[in-house]
Amino acid sequence: MERTRVAIVGGGPAGYVAARRLGQLGVEAVLIERAQLGGTCLNEGCIPTKALYAATSPLGHRETFARMGISLSPEVDVDRLRAWRAEIVAGLRGGVAKLLAKAGVEVLSGEASLVGPGRLRVRTPSGEEGISAEAVVLATGSSPIALPGLPFDGERVWSSSDALLLPRIPERLVVIGGGVIGLELGTVYRRLGSAVVVVEALDRLLPGVGVSRRGEALLRRALTAQGIELRLGARAEGLTADGVTIRTAQGREELSADAILVAVGRRPRLDGLGLEAVGAKGERGFVVTDAAFAAAPGVYAIGDVRGGWLLAHKASHEGLLLADRLAAELTSSSPSAEVSEEAVPQAIFTQPEVALVGIPVDEAAARGLAVGRFPLAALGRAWAQGETEGHFQIVADGEGRLVGAEIVGPHASDLIAEAALAISARLTAHDLARAVHAHPTFPEGLWEAALALLGRPLHSG
Ligand code: NAD
C-alpha cells in the first residue's frame, strides 16, 4: 500500500489545480485519473468548444463584413478543423502533465474508489493498487445527462462530447436544451452550415443562468437572425425513424433531424466512488460538503461533483482554496484569503456573447438595488466593428458598491473580468466611473454604465 499525504481523485480543473498547488506548497500529493488529464473542460468541454467557436468566427461574421464592403467566402476543411481541435487539446494536456511534474505531483492512471477512511483502491491498467492518505479529495466532475427516450449513440444522438468530436456536419441538427451547451454548440454547427433547431422546454433561453429578460430577448433575436430556429415551450420526448418527437402546448409534433444533440444538463460522477465506505452522502446526486469542502472526516469534494455552478473556473478556485487549507492544516501554517463566491463570472460563447456576475439584473428592482445601463448601440467602438447589438448593465447596492453585472455583446466573456474584479474588491460605481478607460474600446461600456448609474450618463440617455 502506497502512503501519501493527499490523494486526489480526478485530474480536471478542480483536481489538477489542487494537486499543483499542494505540490508547490511542499505537500506530497498523488493525482489519480482514469481517463485524461484536464478533465471535461480541456478534453471535451470549454477548450474544444472555444477552439471551434474561434475557428468558425469568420463564418459567423460574413454579413457584418459584407456590410463593410469586404466579402468573405471561407471554405471549411472539416478534417483539418477536427485535427486542429485535437492538436489544441493535446498541446494543453501535455502542458498540464508538465505543470504537475514540475510541482512534484505523482500522477497515477487508474480508477479509484474509497474503501475506508483515508484508503483508496485503484484499478490501474496493470492491476490493482492500494493508497492510504491523510486526506482524500474527490474531484470526479460530471457527465452529460441522457434523456430516457433519446439514449446517446454517438451516431444520431449526440452528447456534447460527441458533438465536439465533429463527427460530421449534419444537414439538420436538432438541439435539445436551450441552455449554455445547446446554444454554444448550436452556434458552431449553424456557422458550419447545419440547419439548427433548438428545442427548449421552458419559455425562455438560458433559464438557469440569470440573464435578464432584456438580454435573453436580445440573444433570441440574434440567434434567429443567424438562422437558428428556436422552439420554446417544447419538450423533447423520443426518437423516431426520421428525427425526434416534441410536445408543445399545441400537441405532439415530429421534427426531422440527421443528428440530435441532447444538452439538458450534467450530472455528477459518483458511480463506484465508494462514498458509503466513509459515511459521505449524496443529495440530488451531488456530494454533500460543509463550507470547508469536507464530505466526511478526511474526505473532501470540489468542482462539479460538489454542485453549485458547474463551471471550470469555480472548480479551480475551489481546488486552490482547499489545497491552501489542507497545506495549512498539514504543515501548521496559515491559509490564504477566501475567494468570494458572489464574484464567480459566467461566460457564454454565443454570438453575441453573454456574460454575468453577481446579482442578476432582473432581481435588482425587487431587492431595491440600483441599475445602470449602457446600450452597445451608443458605443463608438461597437459602431466601428459593425456589432451594435447588446448592452452593459451593472447593479449597485445602497452604498454604491458593485454587486452585479451583465454584458451582452462582442468580447463579453473577457469584459466581465473587470466587473468581477470590482465586485471581489468591493469597488463602487464611483470607483469604476473614476477609472480612465481607453477610447475607443469595449470596456468603456462598463464605465458608461457606471456613469449612467450615477445619474450622469455621457453617451446615452
Ligand atoms: P443547462 O442546465 O444550462 O440547460 C439545459 C436546458 O435543457 C434547460 O434550459 C432545460 O430547460 C432544457 N431541457 C431539459 N429537458 C428538456 C427536454 N426534454 N426537452 C427540451 N428541453 C429540455 O445545461 P447544459 O447546457 O447541458 O449545461 C450543463 C452545465 O454545464 C450547466 O450547469 C452549464 O452552466 C455548464 N456549462 C457552462 C458553460 C459556460 O459557462 N460557458 C459551458 C458549458 C457548460
Short mmCIF file of N, CA and C in Angstrom, two decimals, residues 17 44 109 146 182 184 356 373 397:
data_model
loop_
_atom_site.label_atom_id
_atom_site.label_comp_id
_atom_site.label_asym_id
_atom_site.label_seq_id
_atom_site.Cartn_x
_atom_site.Cartn_y
_atom_site.Cartn_z
N VAL A 17 -5.60 21.37 -10.44
CA VAL A 17 -5.20 22.66 -9.85
C VAL A 17 -4.89 22.48 -8.36
N GLU A 44 -13.18 17.71 -23.49
CA GLU A 44 -14.47 17.62 -24.19
C GLU A 44 -15.46 18.67 -23.69
N SER A 109 -2.43 6.52 -13.29
CA SER A 109 -3.50 6.27 -14.23
C SER A 109 -4.36 5.13 -13.71
N ALA A 146 -28.54 11.97 -20.07
CA ALA A 146 -29.25 11.46 -21.25
C ALA A 146 -30.75 11.53 -21.00
N GLY A 182 -26.24 23.81 -25.33
CA GLY A 182 -27.05 23.74 -26.54
C GLY A 182 -26.83 24.96 -27.43
N GLU A 184 -24.24 27.17 -27.32
CA GLU A 184 -22.85 27.32 -27.81
C GLU A 184 -22.61 26.39 -29.00
N LEU A 356 -22.13 37.21 -17.21
CA LEU A 356 -22.79 37.72 -16.00
C LEU A 356 -21.91 37.48 -14.79
N ARG A 373 -27.43 51.24 -17.03
CA ARG A 373 -27.45 50.56 -18.34
C ARG A 373 -26.72 51.39 -19.37
N ASP A 397 -25.31 48.32 -4.76
CA ASP A 397 -26.09 48.30 -3.52
C ASP A 397 -26.25 49.73 -2.98
#
